[in-house]
Amino acid sequence: MVSRRDFISKSTLLAGSLSFLKFSNPVFAETLEKKVNKLGSLSPGETANDEDFWSWVRESYTLSPNIINLNAGGVSAQPKVVQDAHIENYKMCNEGPSYFMWRILDGGREPLRAKLATMAGCSPEEIAINRNSTEGLNTVIFGLNLKAGDEVVLTKYDYPHMMTAWKQREKRDGIKLNWVDWDFPLENDEAIVKAYADKITSKTKIVHITHVINWVGQIMPARAIADMAHARGCEVIVDGAHSFNQIDFKIPDINADYFATSLHKWLGAPFGSGMLYIKKDKIKNVWALLGDDKSGQDDIRVFENLGTRSMASEMAIGNAADFQSGIGIQRKEARLRYLKDYWMNKAKAIPKVSFSTSAMPKYSCAIASFSIDGWKGGDICDKLFGDKKIFVTPIVYEKLNCVRVSPNIYNSTWELDRLLEGIEEIAKATPPVQDDPKEKEHKK
Ligand SMILES: Cc1ncc(COP(=O)(O)O)c(C=O)c1O
């Protein structure tokens, strides 16, 4: 049972001397406590279809009544308590910016670090708070001491910003990139690990893994890949943009040396908030991307020398962490998988529909991508939005030409019913003649 006093006092304790800041909204915390306690001893799986609870969760957001947003994979909506905290912080900053930003709000940095470390299951001394996964992963990619001839294994389905960063190092420093290719869905751990292993040579220093692949929601067996890579003398970078607070794990569980995530995705924190984890004994090996006097020592804070930024949004990360912790990651994961299964199981029965995502719980959670024979991903998205104001994203990339659907805990099954109606109608219709040879490409 979550007690309101526990919930609030934990937040207040973490806020320390900043207890006058609204790290948690007591009225909201009380309601959350009641709602969660009402679930009683039900297992996370048993609460996944408790529409009373989840519609209350939905009401905690400020969603547009005019569109059906099924693209949490791009970026997530923030609960109202997070928006309120952000706005209050912002207003306070404007009462005397340099005082309130750097003397007051920035004082919440260490408690926030501790809170994120608790969620991540690691030491606060391994967590840097930054702006997004791109920043965290680029910090590591550009900060590692690699020399000409050193090799990196990555895949064609990693995130473009990271592939680009590696390609830049290839051009600048003469490192060599060895690419794994995939045919989704992937449903065999041994084959996945072998595909990485086959690209490792005596010169390989790094294996770069995307934990949940953005294009199709594929969950990768990160731990098994990391263990194999370590056994072969490589370090492991994990892109956790989509895994942190979508699926239940602690960073040390996957044995990564370096891990970065975007907190504006599944944690529902303000836009432009992220987190970088570096295993304590590896911190000194990574040069800070934005120079710092202590770069090369083992203080994780060297990666926070980012110049002026929004302390208002940074400090509202704590409110997002409180909100999500109040719901609980196991319940959240179960609900996300329930929503994905809900539409995927029904869509399976629609003629011409196929998937690039495995339905096995081990290999997918919230996100799945589908295709309709004869249709291009972009045309399906246009029609779903044009006819029903359903917002999903086309994935037109490498071998994929499909549509990614990514509901979050604020989505309801009636929205998925609308999606299913749309898919059914499109599957029966004639695809448009493509007059523009340039296909619509993936946008977040
Ligand atoms: C797998 C993956 N990595 C990294 C990123 C980059 O995230 P951000 O733009 O927040 O840095 C994304 C964004 O969608 C992603 O899907």
Tab-separated table of C-alpha atoms and ligand atoms in Angstrom:
chain	number	residue	atom	x	y	z
A	1	MET	CA	0.000	0.000	0.000
A	2	VAL	CA	1.228	3.489	-0.841
A	3	SER	CA	0.514	5.826	2.033
A	4	ARG	CA	0.037	9.462	1.230
A	5	ARG	CA	2.340	10.386	4.053
A	6	ASP	CA	5.056	8.122	2.603
A	7	PHE	CA	4.467	9.488	-0.846
A	8	ILE	CA	4.604	13.120	0.191
A	9	SER	CA	7.243	12.798	2.854
A	10	LYS	CA	9.541	10.973	0.450
A	11	SER	CA	9.181	13.825	-2.009
A	12	THR	CA	9.596	16.455	0.672
A	13	LEU	CA	12.589	14.714	2.141
A	14	LEU	CA	14.173	14.589	-1.271
A	15	ALA	CA	13.407	18.236	-1.755
A	16	GLY	CA	15.297	18.848	1.499
A	17	SER	CA	15.701	22.510	2.240
A	18	LEU	CA	13.587	23.270	-0.799
A	19	SER	CA	10.471	21.899	0.820
A	20	PHE	CA	8.535	25.007	-0.133
A	21	LEU	CA	8.860	23.965	-3.751
A	22	LYS	CA	6.013	21.871	-5.077
A	23	PHE	CA	7.869	18.628	-5.650
A	24	SER	CA	4.527	16.966	-5.166
A	25	ASN	CA	0.985	18.245	-5.182
A	26	PRO	CA	-0.564	17.032	-1.881
A	27	VAL	CA	-4.151	17.004	-3.144
A	28	PHE	CA	-3.190	15.058	-6.213
A	29	ALA	CA	-0.993	12.719	-4.160
A	30	GLU	CA	-3.946	11.977	-1.880
A	31	THR	CA	-6.192	11.112	-4.798
A	32	LEU	CA	-3.493	8.975	-6.383
A	33	GLU	CA	-3.014	7.148	-3.096
A	34	LYS	CA	-6.739	6.410	-2.845
A	35	LYS	CA	-6.950	5.223	-6.433
A	36	VAL	CA	-3.905	2.987	-6.089
A	37	ASN	CA	-5.022	1.592	-2.738
A	38	LYS	CA	-8.415	0.778	-4.243
A	39	LEU	CA	-6.650	-1.603	-6.595
A	40	GLY	CA	-5.902	-3.601	-3.436
A	41	SER	CA	-3.879	-6.743	-3.888
A	42	LEU	CA	-4.628	-7.131	-7.595
A	43	SER	CA	-1.557	-8.046	-9.604
A	44	PRO	CA	-0.339	-5.570	-12.268
A	45	GLY	CA	-1.805	-7.880	-14.939
A	46	GLU	CA	-5.180	-7.860	-13.190
A	47	THR	CA	-5.246	-4.053	-13.071
A	48	ALA	CA	-4.369	-3.695	-16.767
A	49	ASN	CA	-8.028	-3.571	-17.807
A	50	ASP	CA	-9.396	-1.693	-14.781
A	51	GLU	CA	-10.948	1.043	-16.903
A	52	ASP	CA	-12.057	2.970	-13.812
A	53	PHE	CA	-8.459	3.394	-12.667
A	54	TRP	CA	-7.044	4.069	-16.126
A	55	SER	CA	-9.721	6.588	-17.043
A	56	TRP	CA	-8.809	8.468	-13.873
A	57	VAL	CA	-5.182	8.367	-15.065
A	58	ARG	CA	-6.331	9.749	-18.421
A	59	GLU	CA	-8.120	12.599	-16.638
A	60	SER	CA	-4.803	13.534	-15.030
A	61	TYR	CA	-3.610	14.753	-18.433
A	62	THR	CA	-4.812	17.658	-20.572
A	63	LEU	CA	-5.396	15.828	-23.838
A	64	SER	CA	-6.883	17.395	-26.939
A	65	PRO	CA	-10.509	16.331	-27.325
A	66	ASN	CA	-10.133	16.734	-31.085
A	67	ILE	CA	-7.453	14.248	-32.043
A	68	ILE	CA	-6.603	10.697	-31.035
A	69	ASN	CA	-2.922	10.777	-30.267
A	70	LEU	CA	-1.318	7.360	-30.616
A	71	ASN	CA	2.238	8.587	-31.041
A	72	ALA	CA	3.717	8.535	-27.558
A	73	GLY	CA	6.813	7.103	-29.221
A	74	GLY	CA	7.564	10.570	-30.593
A	75	VAL	CA	7.172	12.362	-27.304
A	76	SER	CA	4.686	11.924	-24.472
A	77	ALA	CA	2.103	14.235	-22.999
A	78	GLN	CA	2.878	15.366	-19.473
A	79	PRO	CA	0.424	14.897	-16.597
A	80	LYS	CA	-1.168	18.128	-15.444
A	81	VAL	CA	0.805	18.070	-12.157
A	82	VAL	CA	4.011	18.138	-14.179
A	83	GLN	CA	2.820	21.002	-16.351
A	84	ASP	CA	1.691	22.940	-13.261
A	85	ALA	CA	5.024	22.470	-11.515
A	86	HIS	CA	6.859	23.523	-14.647
A	87	ILE	CA	4.743	26.654	-15.015
A	88	GLU	CA	5.097	27.556	-11.350
A	89	ASN	CA	8.858	27.091	-11.539
A	90	TYR	CA	8.923	29.211	-14.661
A	91	LYS	CA	6.938	32.021	-13.077
A	92	MET	CA	9.162	31.934	-10.025
A	93	CYS	CA	12.259	32.187	-12.229
A	94	ASN	CA	10.853	35.293	-13.807
A	95	GLU	CA	10.591	36.996	-10.428
A	96	GLY	CA	14.391	37.200	-10.358
A	97	PRO	CA	15.940	34.842	-12.885
A	98	SER	CA	19.520	34.367	-11.820
A	99	TYR	CA	18.585	34.160	-8.125
A	100	PHE	CA	15.683	31.719	-8.504
A	101	MET	CA	17.281	29.642	-11.263
A	102	TRP	CA	20.742	29.145	-9.828
A	103	ARG	CA	20.367	29.740	-6.099
A	104	ILE	CA	16.955	28.174	-5.566
A	105	LEU	CA	15.842	25.784	-8.289
A	106	ASP	CA	19.308	24.406	-8.995
A	107	GLY	CA	19.435	23.431	-5.328
A	108	GLY	CA	16.970	20.681	-6.238
A	109	ARG	CA	19.503	19.016	-8.541
A	110	GLU	CA	21.001	16.601	-6.007
A	111	PRO	CA	17.631	15.443	-4.616
A	112	LEU	CA	16.444	14.972	-8.196
A	113	ARG	CA	19.567	12.987	-9.028
A	114	ALA	CA	18.849	10.763	-6.026
A	115	LYS	CA	15.244	10.277	-7.092
A	116	LEU	CA	16.221	9.294	-10.652
A	117	ALA	CA	18.936	6.986	-9.331
A	118	THR	CA	16.351	5.204	-7.180
A	119	MET	CA	14.152	4.653	-10.232
A	120	ALA	CA	17.159	3.538	-12.290
A	121	GLY	CA	18.471	1.241	-9.532
A	122	CYS	CA	21.954	2.749	-9.426
A	123	SER	CA	24.034	5.212	-7.445
A	124	PRO	CA	23.262	8.938	-7.787
A	125	GLU	CA	26.968	9.264	-8.586
A	126	GLU	CA	26.246	7.493	-11.884
A	127	ILE	CA	23.433	9.802	-13.069
A	128	ALA	CA	23.792	13.054	-15.004
A	129	ILE	CA	20.696	15.129	-15.714
A	130	ASN	CA	20.652	16.545	-19.216
A	131	ARG	CA	18.288	17.367	-22.070
A	132	ASN	CA	17.712	14.205	-24.070
A	133	SER	CA	19.050	10.863	-25.318
A	134	THR	CA	20.772	12.507	-28.248
A	135	GLU	CA	22.840	14.614	-25.876
A	136	GLY	CA	23.598	11.714	-23.538
A	137	LEU	CA	24.590	9.287	-26.273
A	138	ASN	CA	26.567	11.871	-28.242
A	139	THR	CA	28.439	12.673	-25.027
A	140	VAL	CA	29.557	9.068	-24.849
A	141	ILE	CA	30.079	8.532	-28.578
A	142	PHE	CA	32.291	11.625	-28.902
A	143	GLY	CA	33.772	11.362	-25.418
A	144	LEU	CA	35.337	7.907	-25.635
A	145	ASN	CA	39.022	7.567	-26.467
A	146	LEU	CA	38.869	5.647	-29.739
A	147	LYS	CA	41.619	5.697	-32.322
A	148	ALA	CA	41.864	4.963	-36.041
A	149	GLY	CA	41.231	1.285	-36.679
A	150	ASP	CA	39.141	0.723	-33.532
A	151	GLU	CA	35.808	-0.869	-34.377
A	152	VAL	CA	32.229	-0.351	-33.244
A	153	VAL	CA	29.302	-2.717	-33.796
A	154	LEU	CA	25.902	-1.140	-34.282
A	155	THR	CA	22.820	-1.820	-36.381
A	156	LYS	CA	21.100	-0.181	-39.317
A	157	TYR	CA	18.040	0.219	-37.095
A	158	ASP	CA	19.660	2.250	-34.326
A	159	TYR	CA	18.449	5.817	-33.986
A	160	PRO	CA	19.559	8.154	-36.819
A	161	HIS	CA	21.190	10.728	-34.507
A	162	MET	CA	23.433	8.066	-33.045
A	163	MET	CA	24.274	6.450	-36.380
A	164	THR	CA	25.184	9.922	-37.651
A	165	ALA	CA	27.368	10.586	-34.620
A	166	TRP	CA	29.232	7.325	-35.176
A	167	LYS	CA	29.623	8.096	-38.888
A	168	GLN	CA	31.105	11.464	-37.956
A	169	ARG	CA	33.692	9.700	-35.775
A	170	GLU	CA	34.358	7.338	-38.649
A	171	LYS	CA	35.146	10.305	-40.911
A	172	ARG	CA	37.026	12.323	-38.315
A	173	ASP	CA	38.988	9.627	-36.482
A	174	GLY	CA	39.099	6.694	-38.886
A	175	ILE	CA	37.260	4.253	-36.630
A	176	LYS	CA	35.457	1.425	-38.424
A	177	LEU	CA	31.741	0.722	-38.136
A	178	ASN	CA	30.415	-2.823	-38.485
A	179	TRP	CA	26.685	-2.903	-39.179
A	180	VAL	CA	24.173	-5.559	-38.198
A	181	ASP	CA	21.036	-5.781	-40.351
A	182	TRP	CA	17.637	-7.056	-39.212
A	183	ASP	CA	14.419	-8.459	-40.608
A	184	PHE	CA	11.711	-7.615	-38.097
A	185	PRO	CA	10.163	-9.035	-36.019
A	186	LEU	CA	12.953	-10.712	-34.086
A	187	GLU	CA	11.950	-13.579	-31.819
A	188	ASN	CA	15.091	-15.477	-31.013
A	189	ASP	CA	17.584	-14.225	-28.420
A	190	GLU	CA	20.330	-16.549	-29.542
A	191	ALA	CA	20.081	-15.385	-33.148
A	192	ILE	CA	20.090	-11.742	-32.068
A	193	VAL	CA	23.156	-12.163	-29.862
A	194	LYS	CA	24.899	-14.127	-32.611
A	195	ALA	CA	24.237	-11.362	-35.139
A	196	TYR	CA	26.148	-8.917	-32.921
A	197	ALA	CA	28.823	-11.476	-32.064
A	198	ASP	CA	29.447	-12.196	-35.748
A	199	LYS	CA	30.402	-8.546	-36.300
A	200	ILE	CA	32.872	-8.395	-33.409
A	201	THR	CA	36.571	-8.676	-34.280
A	202	SER	CA	39.728	-8.376	-32.208
A	203	LYS	CA	39.598	-4.628	-32.878
A	204	THR	CA	36.049	-4.058	-31.631
A	205	LYS	CA	35.886	-1.750	-28.646
A	206	ILE	CA	32.199	-0.836	-28.454
A	207	VAL	CA	28.837	-2.501	-29.015
A	208	HIS	CA	25.982	-0.012	-29.396
A	209	ILE	CA	22.521	-1.406	-28.579
A	210	THR	CA	19.103	0.210	-28.912
A	211	HIS	CA	17.121	-1.306	-26.040
A	212	VAL	CA	13.660	-0.741	-27.566
A	213	ILE	CA	13.911	-0.107	-31.284
A	214	ASN	CA	11.947	3.014	-32.153
A	215	TRP	CA	10.871	1.921	-35.638
A	216	VAL	CA	8.868	-1.098	-34.506
A	217	GLY	CA	8.998	-1.289	-30.702
A	218	GLN	CA	11.178	-4.409	-30.729
A	219	ILE	CA	12.593	-5.085	-27.237
A	220	MET	CA	16.157	-6.302	-27.563
A	221	PRO	CA	17.758	-8.818	-25.170
A	222	ALA	CA	20.131	-6.121	-23.973
A	223	ARG	CA	21.552	-8.127	-21.075
A	224	ALA	CA	22.429	-11.134	-23.217
A	225	ILE	CA	24.060	-8.931	-25.869
A	226	ALA	CA	25.956	-6.969	-23.203
A	227	ASP	CA	27.221	-10.121	-21.479
A	228	MET	CA	28.443	-11.519	-24.791
A	229	ALA	CA	30.090	-8.192	-25.692
A	230	HIS	CA	31.816	-7.903	-22.320
A	231	ALA	CA	33.071	-11.462	-22.598
A	232	ARG	CA	34.634	-10.425	-25.904
A	233	GLY	CA	36.345	-7.408	-24.271
A	234	CYS	CA	33.972	-4.698	-25.547
A	235	GLU	CA	32.191	-1.911	-23.718
A	236	VAL	CA	28.449	-1.501	-24.154
A	237	ILE	CA	26.407	1.607	-24.866
A	238	VAL	CA	22.636	1.278	-24.527
A	239	ASP	CA	20.203	3.713	-26.109
A	240	GLY	CA	17.363	3.574	-23.622
A	241	ALA	CA	15.261	6.370	-25.112
A	242	HIS	CA	12.244	4.066	-25.224
A	243	SER	CA	12.930	1.601	-22.463
A	244	PHE	CA	13.203	3.787	-19.367
A	245	ASN	CA	9.784	3.805	-17.670
A	246	GLN	CA	8.115	1.914	-20.490
A	247	ILE	CA	9.343	-1.478	-19.300
A	248	ASP	CA	10.262	-2.625	-15.824
A	249	PHE	CA	14.014	-2.955	-15.373
A	250	LYS	CA	16.889	-1.336	-13.505
A	251	ILE	CA	19.871	-0.101	-15.470
A	252	PRO	CA	22.360	-2.465	-13.752
A	253	ASP	CA	20.110	-5.393	-14.816
A	254	ILE	CA	21.175	-4.908	-18.409
A	255	ASN	CA	24.869	-4.575	-17.570
A	256	ALA	CA	25.443	-1.487	-19.717
A	257	ASP	CA	28.536	0.643	-19.259
A	258	TYR	CA	26.750	3.663	-20.684
A	259	PHE	CA	22.989	4.266	-20.935
A	260	ALA	CA	21.030	7.352	-21.934
A	261	THR	CA	17.346	8.147	-22.093
A	262	SER	CA	14.911	10.967	-22.813
A	263	LEU	CA	12.697	11.687	-19.838
A	264	HIS	CA	10.135	13.459	-22.051
A	265	LYS	CA	9.272	10.088	-23.577
A	266	TRP	CA	7.937	7.442	-21.198
A	267	LEU	CA	8.523	9.295	-17.920
A	268	GLY	CA	6.284	12.146	-19.118
A	269	ALA	CA	8.729	14.827	-17.921
A	270	PRO	CA	8.939	18.272	-19.537
A	271	PHE	CA	10.062	18.417	-23.159
A	272	GLY	CA	13.843	18.553	-23.361
A	273	SER	CA	14.753	16.494	-20.302
A	274	GLY	CA	17.063	13.513	-20.251
A	275	MET	CA	19.376	11.381	-18.191
A	276	LEU	CA	22.789	9.847	-18.765
A	277	TYR	CA	24.047	6.878	-16.760
A	278	ILE	CA	27.712	5.964	-16.719
A	279	LYS	CA	28.992	3.083	-14.614
A	280	LYS	CA	31.037	4.620	-11.822
A	281	ASP	CA	34.408	3.214	-12.866
A	282	LYS	CA	33.922	4.322	-16.487
A	283	ILE	CA	33.180	7.998	-15.822
A	284	LYS	CA	36.814	9.049	-15.973
A	285	ASN	CA	37.179	7.487	-19.448
A	286	VAL	CA	34.612	9.784	-21.087
A	287	TRP	CA	35.558	13.324	-22.078
A	288	ALA	CA	32.803	15.837	-21.412
A	289	LEU	CA	31.201	16.955	-24.671
A	290	LEU	CA	30.988	20.497	-23.333
A	291	GLY	CA	34.320	21.076	-21.625
A	292	ASP	CA	34.665	20.906	-17.874
A	293	ASP	CA	37.670	21.432	-15.585
A	294	LYS	CA	37.080	18.068	-13.993
A	295	SER	CA	36.701	16.126	-17.238
A	296	GLY	CA	38.763	12.936	-16.945
A	297	GLN	CA	38.038	12.619	-13.218
A	298	ASP	CA	35.273	10.449	-11.921
A	299	ASP	CA	32.575	13.017	-11.168
A	300	ILE	CA	29.359	12.458	-13.173
A	301	ARG	CA	28.558	16.171	-12.822
A	302	VAL	CA	31.114	17.027	-15.523
A	303	PHE	CA	28.389	16.082	-17.998
A	304	GLU	CA	26.052	18.752	-16.646
A	305	ASN	CA	28.155	21.730	-17.648
A	306	LEU	CA	25.552	22.624	-20.275
A	307	GLY	CA	25.350	26.390	-19.921
A	308	THR	CA	22.111	28.222	-19.279
A	309	ARG	CA	19.040	26.063	-19.687
A	310	SER	CA	15.557	25.789	-18.295
A	311	MET	CA	15.803	24.994	-14.601
A	312	ALA	CA	12.017	25.288	-14.555
A	313	SER	CA	11.580	22.239	-16.748
A	314	GLU	CA	14.546	20.391	-15.281
A	315	MET	CA	13.150	20.591	-11.771
A	316	ALA	CA	9.688	19.453	-12.881
A	317	ILE	CA	11.274	16.096	-13.810
A	318	GLY	CA	10.830	15.240	-10.118
A	319	ASN	CA	7.072	15.706	-10.431
A	320	ALA	CA	6.979	13.335	-13.388
A	321	ALA	CA	8.999	10.776	-11.431
A	322	ASP	CA	6.554	11.081	-8.494
A	323	PHE	CA	3.555	10.654	-10.782
A	324	GLN	CA	4.933	7.562	-12.506
A	325	SER	CA	6.246	6.041	-9.284
A	326	GLY	CA	2.811	6.534	-7.736
A	327	ILE	CA	1.272	4.439	-10.507
A	328	GLY	CA	4.129	1.947	-10.441
A	329	ILE	CA	6.189	0.683	-13.359
A	330	GLN	CA	4.838	-2.874	-13.189
A	331	ARG	CA	1.246	-1.667	-13.461
A	332	LYS	CA	2.234	0.738	-16.203
A	333	GLU	CA	4.060	-1.899	-18.231
A	334	ALA	CA	1.111	-4.287	-17.897
A	335	ARG	CA	-1.354	-1.590	-19.043
A	336	LEU	CA	0.840	-0.581	-21.995
A	337	ARG	CA	1.150	-4.173	-23.130
A	338	TYR	CA	-2.594	-4.664	-22.649
A	339	LEU	CA	-3.311	-1.669	-24.923
A	340	LYS	CA	-0.891	-2.926	-27.577
A	341	ASP	CA	-2.345	-6.446	-27.425
A	342	TYR	CA	-5.882	-5.025	-27.516
A	343	TRP	CA	-5.521	-3.513	-30.969
A	344	MET	CA	-2.924	-5.917	-32.314
A	345	ASN	CA	-4.977	-9.062	-31.571
A	346	LYS	CA	-8.036	-7.598	-33.322
A	347	ALA	CA	-6.039	-6.151	-36.229
A	348	LYS	CA	-4.531	-9.605	-36.847
A	349	ALA	CA	-7.910	-10.812	-38.040
A	350	ILE	CA	-8.235	-8.046	-40.663
A	351	PRO	CA	-7.268	-9.338	-44.125
A	352	LYS	CA	-4.070	-7.810	-45.605
A	353	VAL	CA	-2.766	-6.611	-42.226
A	354	SER	CA	0.683	-7.723	-41.073
A	355	PHE	CA	3.123	-6.667	-38.360
A	356	SER	CA	6.794	-5.819	-38.077
A	357	THR	CA	6.538	-6.271	-34.311
A	358	SER	CA	6.475	-9.509	-32.367
A	359	ALA	CA	3.390	-10.084	-30.234
A	360	MET	CA	5.473	-11.985	-27.668
A	361	PRO	CA	5.566	-10.061	-24.353
A	362	LYS	CA	9.315	-10.495	-24.178
A	363	TYR	CA	9.807	-8.644	-27.465
A	364	SER	CA	7.298	-5.765	-27.326
A	365	CYS	CA	5.388	-3.610	-24.889
A	366	ALA	CA	3.548	-0.393	-25.868
A	367	ILE	CA	4.759	0.029	-29.438
A	368	ALA	CA	3.887	-1.991	-32.539
A	369	SER	CA	4.040	-1.310	-36.266
A	370	PHE	CA	1.661	-2.669	-38.907
A	371	SER	CA	1.359	-2.703	-42.692
A	372	ILE	CA	-1.552	-3.210	-45.081
A	373	ASP	CA	-0.796	-5.000	-48.356
A	374	GLY	CA	-0.579	-2.553	-51.250
A	375	TRP	CA	-0.525	0.512	-48.995
A	376	LYS	CA	2.400	2.744	-48.147
A	377	GLY	CA	2.851	3.719	-44.515
A	378	GLY	CA	2.507	7.434	-45.241
A	379	ASP	CA	-0.783	6.970	-47.093
A	380	ILE	CA	-2.249	4.934	-44.238
A	381	CYS	CA	-1.293	7.673	-41.767
A	382	ASP	CA	-2.772	10.396	-43.982
A	383	LYS	CA	-6.026	8.494	-44.256
A	384	LEU	CA	-6.250	7.703	-40.546
A	385	PHE	CA	-5.745	11.353	-39.738
A	386	GLY	CA	-7.899	12.678	-42.569
A	387	ASP	CA	-10.851	10.402	-41.840
A	388	LYS	CA	-10.637	9.954	-38.088
A	389	LYS	CA	-8.072	12.406	-36.696
A	390	ILE	CA	-5.977	9.501	-35.491
A	391	PHE	CA	-2.360	10.560	-35.165
A	392	VAL	CA	0.182	7.799	-35.760
A	393	THR	CA	3.517	7.937	-37.543
A	394	PRO	CA	4.728	6.436	-40.827
A	395	ILE	CA	7.892	4.369	-40.745
A	396	VAL	CA	9.452	4.430	-44.174
A	397	TYR	CA	13.003	3.397	-43.576
A	398	GLU	CA	15.352	0.702	-44.908
A	399	LYS	CA	13.189	-2.448	-45.362
A	400	LEU	CA	10.246	-1.001	-43.423
A	401	ASN	CA	7.163	0.633	-44.906
A	402	CYS	CA	4.650	0.576	-42.100
A	403	VAL	CA	2.800	2.566	-39.453
A	404	ARG	CA	3.910	2.825	-35.834
A	405	VAL	CA	1.222	2.878	-33.163
A	406	SER	CA	2.367	3.888	-29.684
A	407	PRO	CA	-0.349	4.406	-27.069
A	408	ASN	CA	0.500	5.578	-23.575
A	409	ILE	CA	-1.269	5.168	-20.229
A	410	TYR	CA	-3.461	8.161	-21.094
A	411	ASN	CA	-5.010	6.344	-24.053
A	412	SER	CA	-8.274	4.438	-23.823
A	413	THR	CA	-9.555	1.328	-25.534
A	414	TRP	CA	-12.277	3.310	-27.354
A	415	GLU	CA	-9.485	5.158	-29.173
A	416	LEU	CA	-8.034	1.824	-30.228
A	417	ASP	CA	-11.495	0.761	-31.438
A	418	ARG	CA	-11.495	3.842	-33.684
A	419	LEU	CA	-8.043	2.863	-34.926
A	420	LEU	CA	-9.290	-0.648	-35.711
A	421	GLU	CA	-12.278	0.759	-37.615
A	422	GLY	CA	-9.851	2.905	-39.616
A	423	ILE	CA	-7.531	-0.019	-40.377
A	424	GLU	CA	-10.479	-2.143	-41.480
A	425	GLU	CA	-11.787	0.574	-43.806
A	426	ILE	CA	-8.357	1.172	-45.326
A	427	ALA	CA	-7.762	-2.546	-45.861
A	428	LYS	CA	-10.987	-2.654	-47.916
A	429	ALA	CA	-10.207	0.503	-49.924
A	430	THR	CA	-8.050	0.954	-53.000
A	431	PRO	CA	-4.645	2.484	-52.274
A	432	PRO	CA	-4.054	5.908	-53.865
A	433	VAL	CA	-1.931	6.116	-56.997
A	434	GLN	CA	1.379	7.521	-55.861
A	435	ASP	CA	1.894	10.728	-57.848
A	436	ASP	CA	4.759	11.954	-55.686
A	437	PRO	CA	7.636	9.536	-56.153
A	438	LYS	CA	9.254	10.767	-52.940
A	439	GLU	CA	7.612	8.758	-50.222
A	440	LYS	CA	6.635	10.235	-46.919
A	441	GLU	CA	9.435	9.561	-44.576
A	442	HIS	CA	9.534	8.764	-40.913
A	443	LYS	CA	8.973	11.727	-38.702
A	444	LYS	CA	9.207	11.232	-34.956
B	1	LIG	C1	15.692	4.890	-29.960
B	1	LIG	C2	15.820	6.385	-29.867
B	1	LIG	N1	16.971	6.907	-29.488
B	1	LIG	C3	17.144	8.244	-29.375
B	1	LIG	C4	16.131	9.115	-29.674
B	1	LIG	C5	16.379	10.569	-29.592
B	1	LIG	O1	15.631	11.147	-28.584
B	1	LIG	P1	15.736	12.713	-28.323
B	1	LIG	O2	15.275	13.395	-29.566
B	1	LIG	O3	14.859	12.932	-27.172
B	1	LIG	O4	17.164	12.995	-28.040
B	1	LIG	C6	14.905	8.610	-30.081
B	1	LIG	C7	13.803	9.523	-30.408
B	1	LIG	O5	12.740	9.178	-30.838
B	1	LIG	C8	14.747	7.217	-30.183
B	1	LIG	O6	13.581	6.692	-30.584
